[in-house]
XYZ file of C-alpha atoms in Angstrom:
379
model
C 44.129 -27.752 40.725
C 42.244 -25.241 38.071
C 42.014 -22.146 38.844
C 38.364 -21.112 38.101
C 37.305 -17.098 38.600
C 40.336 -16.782 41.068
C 39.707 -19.967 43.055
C 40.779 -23.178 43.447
C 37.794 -25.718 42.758
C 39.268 -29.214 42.711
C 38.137 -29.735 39.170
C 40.407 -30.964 36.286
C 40.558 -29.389 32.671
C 39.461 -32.047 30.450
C 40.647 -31.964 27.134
C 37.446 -32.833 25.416
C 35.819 -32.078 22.462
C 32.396 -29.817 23.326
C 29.781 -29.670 21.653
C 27.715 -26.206 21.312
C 24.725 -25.117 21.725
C 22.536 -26.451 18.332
C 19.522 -25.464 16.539
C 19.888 -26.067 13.077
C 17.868 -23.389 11.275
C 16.397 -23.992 7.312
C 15.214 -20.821 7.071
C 17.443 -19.780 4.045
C 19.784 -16.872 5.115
C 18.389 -16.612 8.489
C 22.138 -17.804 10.811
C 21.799 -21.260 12.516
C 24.342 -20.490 15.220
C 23.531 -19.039 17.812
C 26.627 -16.349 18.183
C 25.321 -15.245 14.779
C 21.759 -14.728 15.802
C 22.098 -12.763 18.661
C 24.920 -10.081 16.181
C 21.787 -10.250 13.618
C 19.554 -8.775 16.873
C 21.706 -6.838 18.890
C 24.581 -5.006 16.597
C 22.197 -4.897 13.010
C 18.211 -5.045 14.540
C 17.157 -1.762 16.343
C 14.075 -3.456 17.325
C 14.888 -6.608 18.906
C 17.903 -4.898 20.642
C 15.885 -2.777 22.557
C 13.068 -5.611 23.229
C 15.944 -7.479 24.475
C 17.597 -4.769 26.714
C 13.568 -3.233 28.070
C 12.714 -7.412 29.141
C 16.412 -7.464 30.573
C 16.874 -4.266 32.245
C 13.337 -4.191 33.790
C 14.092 -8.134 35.316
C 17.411 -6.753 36.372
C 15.265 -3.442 38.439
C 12.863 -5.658 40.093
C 13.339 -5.265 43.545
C 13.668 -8.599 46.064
C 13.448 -9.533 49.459
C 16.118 -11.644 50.456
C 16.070 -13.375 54.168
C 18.918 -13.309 56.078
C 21.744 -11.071 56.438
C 25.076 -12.637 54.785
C 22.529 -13.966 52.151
C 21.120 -10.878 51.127
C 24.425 -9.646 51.050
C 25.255 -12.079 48.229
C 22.761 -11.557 46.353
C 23.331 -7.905 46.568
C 27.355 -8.557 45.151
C 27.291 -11.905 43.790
C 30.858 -10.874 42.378
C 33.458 -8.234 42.516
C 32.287 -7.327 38.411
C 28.720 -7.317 38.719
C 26.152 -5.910 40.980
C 22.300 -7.180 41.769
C 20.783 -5.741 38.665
C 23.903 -7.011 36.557
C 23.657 -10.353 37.762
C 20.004 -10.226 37.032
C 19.946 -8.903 33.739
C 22.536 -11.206 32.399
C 20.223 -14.261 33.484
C 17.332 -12.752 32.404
C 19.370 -12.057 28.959
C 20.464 -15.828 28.836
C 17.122 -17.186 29.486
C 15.230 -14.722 27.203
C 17.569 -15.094 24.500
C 18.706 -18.476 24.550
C 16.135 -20.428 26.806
C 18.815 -21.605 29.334
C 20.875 -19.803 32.095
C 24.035 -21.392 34.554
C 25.121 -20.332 37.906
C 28.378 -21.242 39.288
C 29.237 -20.742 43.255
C 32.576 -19.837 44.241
C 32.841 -21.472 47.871
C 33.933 -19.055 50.505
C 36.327 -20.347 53.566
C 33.185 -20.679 55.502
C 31.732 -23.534 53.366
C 29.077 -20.881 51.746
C 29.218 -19.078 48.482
C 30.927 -16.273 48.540
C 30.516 -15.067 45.031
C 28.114 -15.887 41.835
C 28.721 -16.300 38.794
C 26.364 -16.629 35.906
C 28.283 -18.592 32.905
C 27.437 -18.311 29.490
C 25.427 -20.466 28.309
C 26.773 -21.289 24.810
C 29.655 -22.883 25.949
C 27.663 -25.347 28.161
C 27.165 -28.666 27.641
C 25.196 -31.258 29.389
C 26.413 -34.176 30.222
C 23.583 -37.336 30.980
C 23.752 -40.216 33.486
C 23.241 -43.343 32.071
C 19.545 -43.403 32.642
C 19.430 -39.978 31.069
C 19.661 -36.997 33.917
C 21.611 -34.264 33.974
C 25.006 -35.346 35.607
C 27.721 -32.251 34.892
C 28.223 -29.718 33.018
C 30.910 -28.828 30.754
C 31.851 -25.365 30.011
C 34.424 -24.491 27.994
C 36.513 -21.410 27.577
C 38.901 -21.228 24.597
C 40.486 -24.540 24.220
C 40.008 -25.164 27.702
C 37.036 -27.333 28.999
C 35.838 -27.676 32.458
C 33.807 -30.414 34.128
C 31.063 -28.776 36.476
C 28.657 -30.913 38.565
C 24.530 -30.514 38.080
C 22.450 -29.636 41.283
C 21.466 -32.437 42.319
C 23.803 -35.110 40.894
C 24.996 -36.548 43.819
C 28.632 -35.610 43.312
C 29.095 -34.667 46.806
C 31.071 -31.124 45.455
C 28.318 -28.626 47.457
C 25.195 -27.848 45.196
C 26.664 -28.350 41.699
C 25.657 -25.607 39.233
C 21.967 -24.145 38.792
C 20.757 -24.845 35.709
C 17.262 -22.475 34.850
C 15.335 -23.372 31.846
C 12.869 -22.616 29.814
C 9.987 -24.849 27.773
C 11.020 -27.043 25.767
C 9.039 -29.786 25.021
C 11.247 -31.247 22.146
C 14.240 -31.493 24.456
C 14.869 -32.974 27.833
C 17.914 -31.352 28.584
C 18.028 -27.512 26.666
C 15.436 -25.112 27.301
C 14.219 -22.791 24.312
C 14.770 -18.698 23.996
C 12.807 -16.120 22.020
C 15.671 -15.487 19.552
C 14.925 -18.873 18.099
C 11.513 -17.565 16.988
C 12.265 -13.655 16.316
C 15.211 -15.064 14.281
C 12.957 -15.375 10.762
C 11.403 -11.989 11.876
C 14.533 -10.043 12.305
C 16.434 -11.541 8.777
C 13.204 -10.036 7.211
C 13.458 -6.842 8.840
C 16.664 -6.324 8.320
C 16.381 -7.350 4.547
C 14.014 -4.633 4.389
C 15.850 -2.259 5.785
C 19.244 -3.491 3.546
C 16.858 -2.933 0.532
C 15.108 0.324 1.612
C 18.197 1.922 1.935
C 19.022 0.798 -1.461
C 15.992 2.245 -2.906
C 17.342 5.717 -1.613
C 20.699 5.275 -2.642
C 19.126 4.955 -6.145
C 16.890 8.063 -5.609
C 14.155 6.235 -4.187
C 12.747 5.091 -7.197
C 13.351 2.557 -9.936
C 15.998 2.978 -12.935
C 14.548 3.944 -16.115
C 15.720 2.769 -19.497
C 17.450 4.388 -22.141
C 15.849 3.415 -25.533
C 18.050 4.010 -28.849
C 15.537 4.986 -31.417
C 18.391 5.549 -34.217
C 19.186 2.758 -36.691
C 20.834 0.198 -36.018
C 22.658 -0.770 -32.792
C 24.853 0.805 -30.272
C 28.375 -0.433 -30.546
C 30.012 -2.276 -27.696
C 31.992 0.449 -26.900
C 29.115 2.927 -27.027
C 27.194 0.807 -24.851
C 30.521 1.085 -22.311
C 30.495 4.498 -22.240
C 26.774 5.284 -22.190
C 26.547 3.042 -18.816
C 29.756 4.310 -17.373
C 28.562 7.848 -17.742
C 25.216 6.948 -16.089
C 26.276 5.189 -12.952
C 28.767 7.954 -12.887
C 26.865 11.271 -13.015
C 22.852 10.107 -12.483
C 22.328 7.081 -10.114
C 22.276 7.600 -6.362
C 21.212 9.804 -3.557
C 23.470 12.599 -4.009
C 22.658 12.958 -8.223
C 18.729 12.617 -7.531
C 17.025 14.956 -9.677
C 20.021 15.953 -11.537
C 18.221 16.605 -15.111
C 19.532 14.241 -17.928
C 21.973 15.635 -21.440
C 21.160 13.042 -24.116
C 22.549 12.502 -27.694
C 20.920 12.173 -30.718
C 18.760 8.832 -31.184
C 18.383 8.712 -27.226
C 15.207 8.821 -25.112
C 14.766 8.274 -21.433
C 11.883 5.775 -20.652
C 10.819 6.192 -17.001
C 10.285 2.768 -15.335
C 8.283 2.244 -12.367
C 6.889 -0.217 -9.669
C 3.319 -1.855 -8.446
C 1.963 -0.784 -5.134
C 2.598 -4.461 -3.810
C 6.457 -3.877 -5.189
C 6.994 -0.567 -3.290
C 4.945 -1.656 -0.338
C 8.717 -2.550 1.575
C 7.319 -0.137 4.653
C 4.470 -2.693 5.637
C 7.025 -5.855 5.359
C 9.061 -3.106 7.692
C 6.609 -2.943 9.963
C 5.162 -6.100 9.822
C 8.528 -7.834 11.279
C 8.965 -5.686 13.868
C 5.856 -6.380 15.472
C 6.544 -10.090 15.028
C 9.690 -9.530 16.888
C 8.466 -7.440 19.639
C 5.758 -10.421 19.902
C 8.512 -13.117 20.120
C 10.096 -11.076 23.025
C 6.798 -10.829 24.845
C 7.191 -6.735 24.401
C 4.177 -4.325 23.809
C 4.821 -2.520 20.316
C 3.745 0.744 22.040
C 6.808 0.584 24.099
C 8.877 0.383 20.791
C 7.376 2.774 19.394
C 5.759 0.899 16.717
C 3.417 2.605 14.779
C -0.462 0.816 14.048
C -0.629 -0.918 17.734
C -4.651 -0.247 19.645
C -4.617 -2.837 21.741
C -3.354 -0.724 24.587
C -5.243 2.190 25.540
C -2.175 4.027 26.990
C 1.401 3.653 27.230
C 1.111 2.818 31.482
C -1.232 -0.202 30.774
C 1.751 -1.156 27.974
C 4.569 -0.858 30.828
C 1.558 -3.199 33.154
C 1.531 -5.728 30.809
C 5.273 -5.914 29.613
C 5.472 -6.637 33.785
C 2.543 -8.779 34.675
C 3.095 -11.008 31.314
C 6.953 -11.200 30.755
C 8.786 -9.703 33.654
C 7.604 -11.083 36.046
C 7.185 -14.574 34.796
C 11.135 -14.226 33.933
C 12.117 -12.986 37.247
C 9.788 -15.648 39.295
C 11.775 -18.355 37.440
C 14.668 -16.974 38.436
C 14.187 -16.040 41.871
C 12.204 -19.660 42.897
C 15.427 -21.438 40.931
C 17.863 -19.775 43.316
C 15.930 -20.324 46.627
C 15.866 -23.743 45.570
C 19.672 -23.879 44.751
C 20.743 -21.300 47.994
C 18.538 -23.541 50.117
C 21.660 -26.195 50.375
C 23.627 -23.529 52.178
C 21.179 -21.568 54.081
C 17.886 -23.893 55.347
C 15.304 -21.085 55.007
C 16.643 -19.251 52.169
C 14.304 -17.043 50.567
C 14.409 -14.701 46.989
C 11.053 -13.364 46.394
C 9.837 -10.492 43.795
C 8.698 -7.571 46.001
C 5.306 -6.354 43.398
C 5.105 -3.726 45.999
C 7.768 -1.892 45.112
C 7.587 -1.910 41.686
C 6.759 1.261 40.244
C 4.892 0.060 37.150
C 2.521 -1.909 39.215
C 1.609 0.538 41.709
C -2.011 0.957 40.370
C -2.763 -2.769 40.699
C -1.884 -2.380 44.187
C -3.986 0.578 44.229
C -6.772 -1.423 43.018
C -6.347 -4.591 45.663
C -6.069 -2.065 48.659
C -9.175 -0.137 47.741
C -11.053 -4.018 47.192
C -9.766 -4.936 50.473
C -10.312 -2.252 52.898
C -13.838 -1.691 51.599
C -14.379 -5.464 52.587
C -16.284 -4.926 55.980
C -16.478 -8.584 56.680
C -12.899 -8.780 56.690
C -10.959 -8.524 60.638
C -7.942 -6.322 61.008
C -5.743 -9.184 60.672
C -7.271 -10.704 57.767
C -7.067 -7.765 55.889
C -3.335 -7.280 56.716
C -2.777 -10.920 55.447
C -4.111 -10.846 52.450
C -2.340 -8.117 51.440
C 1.104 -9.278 52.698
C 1.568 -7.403 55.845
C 3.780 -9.141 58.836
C 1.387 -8.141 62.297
C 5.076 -7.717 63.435
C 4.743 -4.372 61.541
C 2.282 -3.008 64.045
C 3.815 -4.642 67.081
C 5.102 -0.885 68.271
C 2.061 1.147 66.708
């Protein structure tokens, strides 16, 4: 028996060779692996880190409502490591960044999960049926690989794992993440910045030349020396206006660059609004400069919710019912919008709409905006 986060699950190492997750890239010295691409955004991209950690950490905040009481337990601790907003934000992470997210159940003595586990999905691969479905899983750890069964494959081992994905209309198995098309967008920025910071180290401005007017030719080791005192005592930051001794015969000739050649803050700034667009993240909240299509930093926060948080945590939350449904019948993991601070004024908005609605009953007015009648029961 294999020992799988502290349990025994009745599934065999296999040996296997496992393939990982592909996407070739030919976008010259942008990484095709996706390990690399997400150390290119997170450790080296200021930008699409925190796009990736505002769309994660907000879908890890929402707040639920969870039926049942063992249930919402769960989902409150799906493991001993990781809370609600943990568990969340790690499959919001996985789906955002790499268009596919896994979820393993530990079965409890009872027959029900009793913890959740969210595996990475890099080291997943799928494994078809002969007509072309989903049949297992295989994750692998190290050198070790393990075979999982899909939800829904009929292997009679409880639900299988719950596999979330995102569109992909050129694959039938492998959904498709945002980093896939930031990835061009955050090489470039952080070219940019690689060369922007070599433009300072060399005083922010171009070398000059110096021009030998005397006769003749400078000897080869004249030459040696001339450049070795240069790089020496005039280029970089800390020698920047450092005024220049020259010999006989020698004249400085100050170089410079086009407009288009210095213009390395617009490329800047260009890329990092095409990464916060790949991430579905207002520039506002980045703190991008040039951005007028919000008229205030609360309609921003609005729309990062209503057009990427949301839609993230929806797919989530409707893929787990689903799943959960195997152990509990009328399992339910809904998105309470009332709660969520950033949407208040919507709510605002719908309350005002529907209380000023005189043709509306009591009870008609309570449904539509998603109040239970067993609220007033003991008005």
């Amino acid at each position: 028996m294999f020992n799988w986060f502290g349990r025994k699950s009745g599934r065999p190492a296999l040996p296997r060779h496992v393939l990982g997750y592909g996407g070739a890239w030919d976008g010259g010295d942008v990484p095709a692996s996706y390990a690399a691409r997400v150390r290119e955004a997170l450790t080296r991209n200021p930008v699409a880190s925190r796009a990736i950690r505002l769309v994660a950490e907000s879908a890890g905040s929402a707040p639920l409502k969870v039926s049942g009481g063992a249930l919402a337990a769960l989902i409150a601790q799906p493991n001993p490591r990781e809370t609600r907003a943990g568990f969340l934000e790690g499959l919001a992470a996985h789906l955002l960044l790499h268009g596919n997210a896994y979820v393993d159940a530990a079965i409890g003595a009872g027959g029900r999960p009793a913890e959740l586990h969210a595996l990475r999905p890099d080291r997943v691969t799928v494994e078809g049926d002969a007509r072309g479905w989903p049949a297992a899983y295989l994750y692998r750890a190290g050198e070790t690989a393990v075979r999982l069964p899909a939800h829904g494959g009929g292997s009679g081992d409880g639900a299988g794992v719950l596999h979330i994905r995102m569109l992909n209309p050129t694959d039938d198995h492998y959904g498709l993440g945002c980093l896939a098309a930031a990835a061009g967008a955050v090489a470039t920025h952080n070219a940019a910045a690689a060369w922007n910071r070599a433009l300072l180290g060399n005083a922010a401005r171009p070398s000059g030349a110096l021009v030998f007017e005397g006769e003749g030719a400078l000897s080869p080791a004249q030459f040696e020396r001339l450049r070795a005192e240069m790089e020496a005592s005039f280029a970089g930051g800390a020698n920047a206006g450092r005024p220049m001794l020259l010999e006989g015969g020698l004249k400085w000739q100050a170089l410079s660059m086009t407009p288009a050649d210095m213009d390395f803050a617009g490329m800047h700034a260009a890329a990092a609004r095409d990464i916060a667009l790949a991430f579905g993240v207002p520039p506002m909240l980045l703190g991008l400069p040039g951005d007028n299509t919000y008229a205030n930093y609360s309609e921003a926060n609005r729309a990062l919710w209503r057009l990427t948080v949301l839609p993230l945590v929806s797919r989530i939350v409707e893929a787990l019912s689903g799943w959960l449904s195997h152990w509990w019948a009328d399992a339910v993991v809904a998105i309470d919008k009332d709660e969520i601070p950033a949407l208040s004024h919507d709510r605002e908005i719908l309350w005002a709409q529907v209380s000023a609605a005189d043709f509306l009953s009591g009870e008609e007015k309570r449904r539509l905006l998603g109040i239970d009648a067993e609220d007033f029961a003991h008005e």
